[in-house]
Coordinates of C-alpha atoms and ligand atoms in Angstrom, one line a residue:
M257 CA -167.3 -17.6 -6.6
S258 CA -169.3 -14.7 -5.4
H259 CA -172.2 -13.3 -7.4
N260 CA -170.7 -9.9 -8.1
N261 CA -168.0 -11.5 -10.2
E262 CA -170.3 -11.5 -13.3
N263 CA -168.7 -8.5 -14.8
Y264 CA -165.2 -9.6 -14.7
Y265 CA -163.3 -10.5 -17.8
Y266 CA -160.3 -12.6 -18.6
L267 CA -158.0 -11.8 -21.5
G268 CA -156.0 -14.2 -23.6
L269 CA -153.4 -12.9 -26.1
D270 CA -151.8 -15.0 -28.9
L271 CA -148.8 -13.8 -30.7
S272 CA -148.7 -16.3 -33.5
T273 CA -146.7 -16.3 -36.7
Q274 CA -149.1 -14.2 -38.7
Q275 CA -150.9 -12.1 -36.2
L276 CA -151.5 -10.9 -32.6
K277 CA -154.9 -11.9 -31.5
C278 CA -156.9 -11.5 -28.3
T279 CA -159.9 -13.1 -26.8
A280 CA -161.8 -11.8 -23.8
M281 CA -164.2 -14.1 -21.9
N282 CA -166.5 -13.6 -18.9
D283 CA -166.8 -15.6 -15.8
T284 CA -169.0 -18.2 -17.4
H285 CA -166.5 -18.6 -20.3
D286 CA -168.5 -16.8 -23.0
I287 CA -166.4 -15.0 -25.5
V288 CA -167.1 -11.3 -25.3
L289 CA -164.5 -9.8 -27.6
E290 CA -162.0 -10.9 -30.2
E291 CA -159.5 -8.7 -32.0
A292 CA -156.5 -9.4 -34.2
V293 CA -153.7 -7.4 -35.7
N294 CA -152.4 -9.0 -38.9
F295 CA -148.7 -8.4 -39.5
D296 CA -148.7 -8.4 -43.3
R297 CA -151.9 -6.4 -43.7
D298 CA -151.9 -4.0 -40.7
L299 CA -148.1 -3.4 -40.5
P300 CA -147.0 -3.5 -44.1
E301 CA -144.0 -1.3 -43.3
F302 CA -142.2 -4.3 -41.8
N303 CA -142.3 -6.1 -45.2
T304 CA -143.2 -9.6 -43.8
T305 CA -144.6 -12.4 -45.8
H306 CA -147.1 -14.4 -43.6
G307 CA -145.5 -12.6 -40.6
A308 CA -141.9 -13.6 -41.3
I309 CA -138.8 -12.6 -43.2
H310 CA -137.1 -15.5 -45.1
N311 CA -133.5 -15.4 -45.9
G312 CA -132.6 -18.9 -47.0
D313 CA -133.0 -21.2 -44.0
T314 CA -132.9 -18.3 -41.6
V315 CA -136.4 -17.1 -40.7
T316 CA -137.1 -14.2 -38.4
S317 CA -139.7 -11.6 -37.5
P318 CA -138.9 -8.0 -36.5
T319 CA -139.2 -7.8 -32.7
I320 CA -140.4 -4.2 -32.8
M321 CA -143.3 -5.3 -35.2
W322 CA -144.6 -7.4 -32.3
V323 CA -144.3 -4.3 -30.0
K324 CA -146.2 -2.1 -32.4
A325 CA -148.9 -4.8 -32.7
M326 CA -149.3 -4.6 -28.9
D327 CA -149.8 -0.8 -29.2
I328 CA -152.5 -1.3 -31.8
L329 CA -154.3 -4.1 -30.0
F330 CA -154.4 -2.3 -26.7
D331 CA -155.7 0.9 -28.4
R332 CA -158.6 -1.2 -29.8
L333 CA -159.2 -2.7 -26.4
K334 CA -159.3 0.7 -24.8
K335 CA -162.2 1.6 -27.0
S336 CA -164.1 -1.6 -25.9
P337 CA -166.3 -1.8 -22.8
V338 CA -164.2 -4.6 -21.4
A339 CA -160.8 -3.0 -20.7
G340 CA -161.4 -1.7 -17.2
K341 CA -163.0 -5.0 -16.0
I342 CA -160.2 -7.4 -17.0
R343 CA -159.2 -9.3 -13.9
G344 CA -156.4 -11.4 -15.4
I345 CA -154.3 -11.7 -18.5
S346 CA -152.5 -14.7 -19.9
G347 CA -151.8 -16.0 -23.3
A348 CA -149.6 -17.7 -25.8
G349 CA -146.8 -17.2 -28.1
Q350 CA -145.6 -19.1 -31.2
Q351 CA -143.1 -21.5 -29.6
H352 CA -139.3 -21.3 -29.7
G353 CA -138.9 -17.7 -31.0
S354 CA -136.5 -15.5 -29.0
V355 CA -136.0 -11.9 -28.1
Y356 CA -132.7 -10.3 -27.1
W357 CA -133.1 -7.4 -24.7
S358 CA -130.5 -4.7 -24.4
K359 CA -129.6 -3.3 -21.0
S360 CA -131.4 -0.1 -21.7
G361 CA -134.4 -2.0 -23.0
I362 CA -134.9 -3.7 -19.7
E363 CA -134.5 -0.4 -17.9
K364 CA -137.0 1.3 -20.2
L365 CA -139.5 -1.5 -19.6
S366 CA -139.6 -0.7 -15.9
K367 CA -140.2 3.1 -16.5
L368 CA -142.7 3.1 -19.3
D369 CA -144.2 6.6 -19.9
S370 CA -147.9 6.4 -20.6
Q371 CA -147.8 9.5 -22.8
K372 CA -145.8 7.5 -25.4
T373 CA -146.3 4.3 -27.4
L374 CA -144.5 1.1 -26.6
Q375 CA -142.9 1.3 -30.0
E376 CA -141.4 4.8 -29.4
Q377 CA -140.0 3.7 -26.1
L378 CA -138.7 0.3 -27.0
S379 CA -137.2 0.9 -30.4
E380 CA -133.7 0.7 -29.0
A381 CA -134.6 -2.1 -26.6
F382 CA -133.2 -5.1 -28.5
E383 CA -129.6 -6.1 -29.2
I384 CA -130.8 -8.2 -32.1
D385 CA -133.6 -6.6 -34.0
Q386 CA -134.7 -9.7 -35.9
S387 CA -136.1 -12.5 -33.6
P388 CA -135.4 -16.0 -34.9
I389 CA -138.7 -17.8 -35.1
W390 CA -139.9 -21.4 -35.2
Q391 CA -139.6 -21.6 -39.0
D392 CA -135.9 -21.2 -38.9
A393 CA -133.9 -24.2 -40.0
S394 CA -130.4 -22.8 -40.0
T395 CA -128.9 -24.4 -36.8
T396 CA -128.2 -28.0 -37.9
R397 CA -124.5 -27.6 -36.8
E398 CA -125.5 -26.4 -33.4
C399 CA -128.1 -29.3 -33.1
R400 CA -125.5 -32.0 -33.8
S401 CA -123.1 -30.4 -31.4
L402 CA -125.6 -30.4 -28.5
E403 CA -126.6 -34.0 -29.1
G404 CA -122.9 -34.9 -29.2
L405 CA -122.5 -33.3 -25.8
V406 CA -125.0 -35.7 -24.1
G407 CA -124.4 -38.9 -26.1
G408 CA -126.8 -38.6 -29.0
A409 CA -130.3 -37.7 -30.1
Q410 CA -132.2 -40.2 -27.9
A411 CA -130.1 -39.1 -24.9
L412 CA -131.1 -35.5 -25.4
A413 CA -134.7 -36.5 -25.9
D414 CA -134.6 -38.4 -22.6
L415 CA -133.2 -35.4 -20.8
T416 CA -135.2 -32.5 -22.4
G417 CA -138.2 -34.3 -24.0
S418 CA -136.9 -33.7 -27.6
K419 CA -133.8 -34.4 -29.7
A420 CA -132.1 -31.3 -30.9
Y421 CA -134.3 -29.4 -33.4
E422 CA -133.2 -26.5 -35.5
R423 CA -136.0 -24.2 -34.2
F424 CA -135.5 -25.0 -30.5
T425 CA -134.3 -21.9 -28.7
G426 CA -131.1 -23.4 -27.2
N427 CA -129.8 -24.0 -30.7
Q428 CA -130.9 -20.6 -31.9
I429 CA -129.1 -19.0 -29.0
A430 CA -126.0 -21.2 -29.7
K431 CA -125.9 -19.9 -33.3
I432 CA -126.0 -16.3 -32.1
H433 CA -123.4 -17.1 -29.5
N434 CA -121.1 -18.6 -32.2
D435 CA -121.7 -16.1 -35.0
R436 CA -122.6 -12.7 -33.4
R437 CA -120.6 -12.7 -30.2
E438 CA -120.6 -9.0 -29.7
A439 CA -124.4 -8.7 -29.9
Y440 CA -124.7 -11.8 -27.7
D441 CA -122.4 -10.4 -25.0
A442 CA -124.3 -7.1 -25.0
T443 CA -127.6 -8.9 -24.5
Q444 CA -128.8 -8.4 -21.0
N445 CA -131.7 -10.9 -21.0
I446 CA -133.3 -13.4 -23.4
S447 CA -137.1 -14.0 -23.5
L448 CA -139.1 -16.4 -25.5
V449 CA -142.0 -15.0 -27.5
S450 CA -144.5 -16.0 -24.8
S451 CA -142.4 -14.6 -21.9
F452 CA -141.7 -11.5 -24.0
L453 CA -145.4 -10.6 -24.0
T454 CA -145.6 -11.3 -20.3
S455 CA -142.6 -9.0 -19.7
L456 CA -144.2 -6.2 -21.7
L457 CA -147.3 -6.5 -19.5
L458 CA -145.5 -6.8 -16.2
G459 CA -143.0 -4.0 -17.0
K460 CA -140.1 -6.3 -16.0
L461 CA -138.5 -9.5 -17.1
A462 CA -140.9 -12.5 -16.8
P463 CA -140.1 -16.2 -16.6
V464 CA -141.2 -18.8 -19.1
D465 CA -143.6 -21.5 -18.1
S466 CA -142.5 -25.2 -18.1
P467 CA -144.2 -26.1 -21.4
E468 CA -142.2 -23.3 -23.0
G469 CA -139.0 -24.4 -21.3
S470 CA -139.6 -27.7 -23.0
G471 CA -139.3 -26.1 -26.4
T472 CA -135.7 -24.9 -25.8
N473 CA -133.6 -28.1 -25.5
L474 CA -132.3 -26.5 -22.3
M475 CA -134.7 -27.6 -19.6
N476 CA -134.7 -30.9 -17.8
I477 CA -138.1 -32.4 -18.7
K478 CA -138.4 -34.1 -15.3
S479 CA -137.4 -31.4 -12.9
H480 CA -138.5 -28.4 -15.1
R481 CA -135.2 -26.7 -14.2
W482 CA -132.6 -25.3 -16.6
E483 CA -129.9 -27.9 -17.1
D484 CA -126.5 -26.2 -16.5
K485 CA -124.4 -28.3 -18.9
L486 CA -126.8 -27.5 -21.8
L487 CA -126.9 -23.8 -20.9
T488 CA -123.1 -23.6 -20.9
H489 CA -122.8 -25.5 -24.1
C490 CA -125.3 -23.3 -26.0
G491 CA -124.5 -19.8 -24.6
G492 CA -121.4 -20.0 -22.4
S493 CA -121.4 -19.2 -18.7
S494 CA -123.5 -16.1 -19.1
L495 CA -126.6 -17.8 -20.5
R496 CA -128.0 -18.6 -17.0
E497 CA -127.8 -14.8 -16.1
K498 CA -129.5 -13.9 -19.4
L499 CA -132.4 -16.3 -18.8
A500 CA -132.3 -15.1 -15.2
L501 CA -135.4 -16.9 -14.0
E502 CA -136.2 -20.6 -13.7
P503 CA -139.3 -21.9 -15.6
V504 CA -142.6 -21.7 -13.5
E505 CA -145.8 -23.7 -13.5
G506 CA -149.0 -22.3 -15.0
G507 CA -151.8 -20.8 -13.0
N508 CA -149.7 -18.7 -10.5
A509 CA -149.9 -15.0 -10.9
L510 CA -146.6 -13.3 -11.5
G511 CA -147.8 -9.8 -10.4
K512 CA -150.1 -6.9 -11.3
I513 CA -150.2 -5.3 -14.7
S514 CA -147.7 -2.4 -15.2
P515 CA -149.1 1.0 -14.4
Y516 CA -148.4 1.9 -18.1
Y517 CA -151.5 0.0 -19.2
V518 CA -153.6 1.4 -16.4
E519 CA -152.8 5.0 -17.3
R520 CA -152.7 4.6 -21.1
F521 CA -155.4 2.0 -21.9
G522 CA -157.7 2.1 -18.8
L523 CA -156.9 -1.4 -17.5
H524 CA -157.7 -2.1 -13.8
P525 CA -154.7 -1.7 -11.5
D526 CA -155.5 -5.0 -9.9
C527 CA -155.4 -6.9 -13.2
A528 CA -153.2 -10.0 -12.6
I529 CA -150.6 -11.2 -15.1
M530 CA -150.2 -15.0 -15.4
P531 CA -147.3 -16.8 -17.0
F532 CA -147.8 -17.1 -20.8
T533 CA -147.4 -20.4 -22.5
G534 CA -146.8 -21.7 -26.0
D535 CA -149.5 -21.7 -28.7
N536 CA -149.8 -25.4 -28.7
S537 CA -150.1 -25.8 -24.9
A538 CA -152.7 -23.0 -24.9
T539 CA -154.6 -24.9 -27.6
L540 CA -154.5 -28.0 -25.4
V541 CA -155.9 -25.9 -22.5
S542 CA -158.7 -24.4 -24.6
M543 CA -159.8 -27.9 -25.6
N544 CA -159.7 -29.3 -22.1
L545 CA -158.2 -32.5 -23.2
H546 CA -158.7 -35.9 -21.5
E547 CA -156.7 -39.0 -21.9
G548 CA -157.6 -40.6 -25.3
D549 CA -158.3 -37.2 -26.9
C550 CA -156.0 -36.3 -29.8
V551 CA -155.9 -32.7 -31.1
V552 CA -155.0 -32.2 -34.7
S553 CA -154.4 -28.6 -35.4
L554 CA -154.3 -27.6 -39.0
G555 CA -152.7 -24.2 -39.3
T556 CA -149.5 -22.5 -40.5
S557 CA -147.9 -25.5 -38.8
D558 CA -149.8 -28.7 -38.5
T559 CA -149.6 -30.1 -35.0
V560 CA -150.8 -33.2 -33.2
L561 CA -151.3 -32.9 -29.4
V562 CA -152.1 -35.5 -26.8
Y563 CA -152.4 -35.3 -23.0
L564 CA -150.2 -37.9 -21.5
K565 CA -150.4 -38.7 -17.8
Q566 CA -147.2 -39.7 -16.0
G567 CA -146.1 -43.1 -17.2
A568 CA -147.8 -43.0 -20.6
A569 CA -145.2 -40.8 -22.2
K570 CA -142.3 -41.9 -24.3
A571 CA -139.5 -39.6 -25.5
T572 CA -138.8 -40.4 -29.1
T573 CA -136.5 -38.7 -31.7
E574 CA -139.4 -37.6 -33.9
S575 CA -141.9 -36.3 -31.4
H576 CA -141.8 -33.9 -28.5
L577 CA -142.6 -34.4 -24.9
M578 CA -143.4 -31.1 -23.2
A579 CA -144.5 -30.2 -19.7
H580 CA -148.3 -29.9 -19.4
P581 CA -149.6 -26.4 -18.8
T582 CA -152.0 -27.3 -16.0
D583 CA -150.9 -30.7 -14.7
P584 CA -147.3 -30.3 -13.3
T585 CA -146.8 -34.1 -13.4
G586 CA -148.3 -34.8 -16.8
F587 CA -147.1 -34.2 -20.3
M588 CA -148.2 -32.9 -23.6
G589 CA -147.0 -35.1 -26.5
M590 CA -146.6 -33.3 -29.7
L591 CA -145.8 -33.7 -33.4
C592 CA -145.1 -30.5 -35.4
Y593 CA -145.0 -30.2 -39.2
K594 CA -143.8 -27.1 -41.0
N595 CA -145.6 -27.8 -44.2
G596 CA -149.2 -27.3 -43.1
S597 CA -151.7 -24.9 -44.5
L598 CA -149.3 -22.8 -46.6
T599 CA -148.2 -25.9 -48.5
R600 CA -151.7 -27.2 -48.9
Q601 CA -152.5 -23.7 -50.3
H602 CA -149.6 -24.0 -52.7
I603 CA -150.9 -27.3 -54.1
R604 CA -154.4 -25.8 -54.3
D605 CA -153.0 -22.9 -56.3
V606 CA -151.0 -25.2 -58.7
Y607 CA -153.5 -28.0 -59.2
A608 CA -157.0 -26.6 -58.2
S609 CA -157.0 -23.1 -59.7
G610 CA -156.6 -21.5 -56.2
D611 CA -160.0 -22.7 -55.2
W612 CA -160.8 -24.7 -52.1
D613 CA -164.1 -26.1 -53.6
E614 CA -162.2 -27.3 -56.6
F615 CA -159.5 -28.8 -54.3
N616 CA -162.2 -30.6 -52.2
K617 CA -163.8 -32.0 -55.3
L618 CA -160.4 -33.3 -56.5
L619 CA -159.8 -34.7 -53.1
Q620 CA -162.8 -37.0 -53.5
T621 CA -162.1 -38.3 -57.0
D622 CA -158.8 -39.9 -57.9
D623 CA -157.8 -43.2 -56.4
T624 CA -154.3 -43.0 -55.0
Q625 CA -153.8 -46.4 -53.7
N626 CA -150.6 -46.9 -55.7
K627 CA -149.5 -43.3 -55.5
T628 CA -147.6 -41.6 -52.7
G629 CA -146.3 -38.0 -52.6
F630 CA -144.2 -36.0 -50.2
Y631 CA -144.6 -32.3 -50.4
Y632 CA -142.0 -30.5 -48.4
H633 CA -142.3 -27.1 -49.9
M634 CA -140.4 -25.7 -46.9
Q635 CA -137.7 -27.6 -45.0
E636 CA -139.8 -30.1 -43.1
I637 CA -139.2 -31.1 -39.5
I638 CA -140.6 -34.6 -39.5
P639 CA -138.7 -35.9 -41.4
F640 CA -135.9 -33.4 -41.9
A641 CA -136.3 -33.2 -45.7
K642 CA -137.0 -30.7 -48.4
G643 CA -138.5 -30.9 -51.9
I644 CA -141.4 -32.6 -53.7
Y645 CA -141.2 -36.4 -54.3
R646 CA -143.8 -38.6 -56.1
F647 CA -144.0 -42.3 -56.3
E648 CA -146.2 -44.6 -58.4
N649 CA -146.2 -48.3 -57.8
G650 CA -143.1 -47.8 -55.5
Q651 CA -141.1 -46.1 -58.3
Q652 CA -140.2 -42.4 -58.2
V653 CA -141.9 -40.4 -61.0
Q654 CA -141.6 -36.7 -62.1
E655 CA -145.3 -35.9 -62.0
F656 CA -148.6 -37.7 -61.5
D657 CA -151.0 -38.0 -64.5
T658 CA -153.8 -36.0 -62.9
P659 CA -154.1 -32.8 -60.7
A660 CA -156.4 -34.8 -58.4
A661 CA -153.6 -37.3 -57.6
N662 CA -151.4 -34.5 -56.2
V663 CA -154.3 -33.1 -54.2
R664 CA -155.0 -36.4 -52.6
A665 CA -151.4 -37.4 -52.2
I666 CA -150.5 -34.3 -50.2
V667 CA -153.4 -34.7 -47.8
E668 CA -152.9 -38.5 -47.4
S669 CA -149.2 -38.2 -46.9
Q670 CA -149.6 -35.5 -44.2
F671 CA -152.2 -37.6 -42.3
L672 CA -150.4 -40.9 -42.7
S673 CA -147.3 -39.4 -41.1
M674 CA -149.4 -38.3 -38.1
R675 CA -150.9 -41.8 -37.8
I676 CA -147.5 -43.5 -37.8
R677 CA -145.8 -41.1 -35.4
L678 CA -148.8 -40.9 -33.0
Q679 CA -148.6 -44.6 -32.5
R680 CA -144.9 -44.5 -31.7
M681 CA -145.3 -41.7 -29.1
T682 CA -147.6 -43.3 -26.6
T683 CA -148.9 -46.5 -25.2
V684 CA -152.4 -45.0 -24.8
E685 CA -154.8 -45.5 -27.7
S686 CA -156.5 -42.4 -29.0
K687 CA -160.3 -42.6 -29.0
R688 CA -161.2 -39.5 -30.9
I689 CA -159.7 -36.6 -32.8
L690 CA -160.5 -33.0 -32.0
A691 CA -159.8 -30.9 -35.0
T692 CA -158.9 -27.2 -34.8
G693 CA -157.0 -24.5 -36.7
G694 CA -158.0 -22.6 -39.8
A695 CA -158.1 -25.7 -42.1
A696 CA -160.4 -27.5 -39.7
A697 CA -163.2 -25.6 -41.4
N698 CA -162.7 -27.9 -44.4
T699 CA -164.8 -31.0 -43.8
A700 CA -163.5 -32.9 -46.9
L701 CA -160.0 -32.7 -45.4
L702 CA -161.3 -33.9 -42.0
Q703 CA -163.0 -36.9 -43.7
V704 CA -159.6 -38.0 -45.1
L705 CA -158.1 -37.5 -41.6
S706 CA -160.9 -39.6 -40.0
N707 CA -160.5 -42.4 -42.6
I708 CA -156.7 -42.5 -42.2
M709 CA -156.7 -42.5 -38.4
G710 CA -159.7 -44.7 -38.1
L711 CA -161.2 -42.4 -35.5
P712 CA -164.2 -40.0 -35.4
V713 CA -163.4 -36.4 -35.8
Y714 CA -165.0 -33.7 -33.6
K715 CA -164.8 -30.0 -33.7
Q716 CA -165.3 -27.4 -31.1
K717 CA -167.1 -24.1 -31.7
G718 CA -164.9 -21.1 -31.9
M719 CA -161.6 -21.1 -33.7
N720 CA -159.3 -19.0 -31.7
S721 CA -158.0 -21.8 -29.7
A722 CA -154.7 -20.5 -28.5
S723 CA -156.0 -17.1 -27.4
L724 CA -159.1 -18.7 -25.7
G725 CA -156.6 -21.0 -23.9
G726 CA -154.9 -17.9 -22.7
A727 CA -158.1 -16.5 -21.4
L728 CA -158.8 -19.7 -19.5
L729 CA -155.3 -19.7 -18.1
A730 CA -155.9 -16.1 -17.0
K731 CA -159.0 -17.3 -15.1
Y732 CA -157.3 -20.4 -13.7
G733 CA -154.7 -18.1 -12.1
T734 CA -157.3 -15.9 -10.5
V735 CA -159.8 -18.4 -9.1
E736 CA -159.6 -19.5 -5.5
D737 CA -156.6 -21.5 -4.4
G738 CA -156.9 -25.3 -4.6
V739 CA -159.3 -25.4 -7.5
G740 CA -157.8 -27.6 -10.2
F741 CA -158.2 -26.7 -13.9
E742 CA -160.6 -29.5 -14.6
D743 CA -162.8 -28.5 -11.7
M744 CA -162.8 -24.9 -12.9
M745 CA -164.0 -26.1 -16.3
K746 CA -166.7 -28.4 -14.8
R747 CA -168.0 -25.7 -12.5
Q748 CA -168.7 -23.3 -15.3
G749 CA -170.2 -26.1 -17.3
T750 CA -168.1 -25.1 -20.3
A751 CA -168.0 -28.8 -21.1
E752 CA -169.9 -27.8 -24.2
E753 CA -169.5 -31.1 -26.0
P754 CA -167.6 -30.8 -29.3
E755 CA -169.6 -31.7 -32.3
L756 CA -169.1 -34.9 -34.3
V757 CA -168.2 -34.0 -37.9
C758 CA -166.8 -37.1 -39.5
K759 CA -167.0 -40.9 -38.9
P760 CA -164.3 -43.1 -40.3
D761 CA -165.0 -45.3 -43.3
L762 CA -163.3 -48.4 -41.7
R763 CA -163.0 -50.1 -45.1
L764 CA -160.7 -47.3 -46.2
T765 CA -158.9 -47.2 -42.8
K766 CA -157.9 -50.8 -43.5
Q767 CA -156.5 -49.9 -46.9
Y768 CA -154.5 -47.1 -45.4
A769 CA -153.2 -49.3 -42.7
A770 CA -151.9 -51.7 -45.4
R771 CA -150.0 -48.8 -47.0
V772 CA -148.0 -47.9 -43.8
D773 CA -144.9 -50.1 -44.4
E774 CA -144.6 -48.9 -48.0
Y775 CA -145.0 -45.3 -46.9
V776 CA -142.2 -45.7 -44.3
R777 CA -140.0 -47.2 -46.9
L778 CA -140.6 -44.4 -49.5
E779 CA -140.2 -41.7 -46.9
K780 CA -136.8 -43.2 -45.9
S781 CA -135.8 -43.1 -49.5
V782 CA -136.7 -39.4 -49.6
V783 CA -134.6 -38.7 -46.5
D784 CA -131.7 -40.6 -48.1
Q785 CA -131.8 -38.3 -51.1
Q786 CA -131.3 -35.2 -48.9
Ligands
XUL817 C1 -144.1 -26.1 -32.3 C2 -143.9 -25.2 -33.4 C3 -145.0 -24.5 -34.0 C4 -145.1 -23.1 -33.5 C5 -146.2 -22.4 -34.3 O1 -143.0 -26.8 -31.9 O2 -142.8 -24.9 -33.8 O3 -146.2 -25.1 -33.8 O4 -145.4 -23.1 -32.1 O5 -146.7 -21.3 -33.8

């Protein structure tokens, strides 16, 4: 790198469930700016709760709300000293969510007028104004149908990396194709949340990257190409045209930023736009994972991420195999739970007076060896179950005798599930846990995680993992050809070692290990009650 590069910046965006964030970093990977637009707070006119609109099992977000959030974020960016020096932009989107462009929408995108806001110009740009998002659980019928097409859940997992999941985009598209044919037929193009942002920045339709293709049930996990029979089954013969572009690999610039952002917000005309990825793959990038590292992200959704090299990955019917964002032959193994922070908060409110300190105190008191609870406040993904179930000495009970038992049981149950599923997903033993996400600030929670997994837990500084991952992907796409991602990280010495926060109490780890069989049995009895 030449010396006069010091003043360049790289921008990462993250359109998550609850907010649109951005992180800008310089050439030496120091964060120079962070901004966020919170949907509930900053855009109350859209009436979202935690960024979403719930209507039974159907969960959506207004597409135009995301557009308005871009207007606000870029207005703030314009006022900062970094805007004109941004050399590349990439980022992340909550996975699976989809956007349905109208014909006029795509046209308007290519002729944006810098005198007007994006919202003004794109208000008629979508055939479907509510985007289905990852929390949606309304497509069970479509899921079974897709699995039926290929010979079952495991067969679909072998082909696409995952069995059919309600939130996966192919099944969401199939539901619209089945139930709203007119709107479907009028849809010119379909984007995912990630490629939607890329499209807004490029001023034309952008492809998804291969990790995002892996969240659709439509992409062949080996070739990274759309699979025709799956496309036709979910969206008829026109789905290929609506997707229009095959998935691409990360790190290759798609083009320069649309003149709209240059004229309106003062961005540099040479600013390159890189493919956006999913929030989970962006988190994996920001943490620069090595084999043996296991990320546990405790956020709106709880996720577990591992970097699996070719050969170490197993497709199962309860985990996901996704393409890796910077290693085209490797994989990201993932578990995703819907009942993450919001459900822990709910239990905190009911049993710990809405106070985290109280929650943490209770977490350290009661002995729950003979108590197990499953807290699926929302329709859970792993396993597919809903409701709250408590067991004492193997027998189902209405309630535990202490608030502390509920606090412990929810945390233990969440982490025991991770332990069990992680072991089934890969032959590679994890050596350490890297904790991230909002709830990773809670060390009492991390201590239980460490005890259950029997692994030390580390934390990296800086919490905006997905948007930082986006900034790193932006830089990766603009550095000289031939420099691999790991080399780029090494050169800048960003290998700022994560900090050790908890060591496992191996005596407790043994006790938890002894509870695994019983946990599996009780969980199965919960699934049987659905
Ligand atoms: C992953 C998933 C969630 C969302 C949350 O499959 O559904 O983690 O990506 O943003």
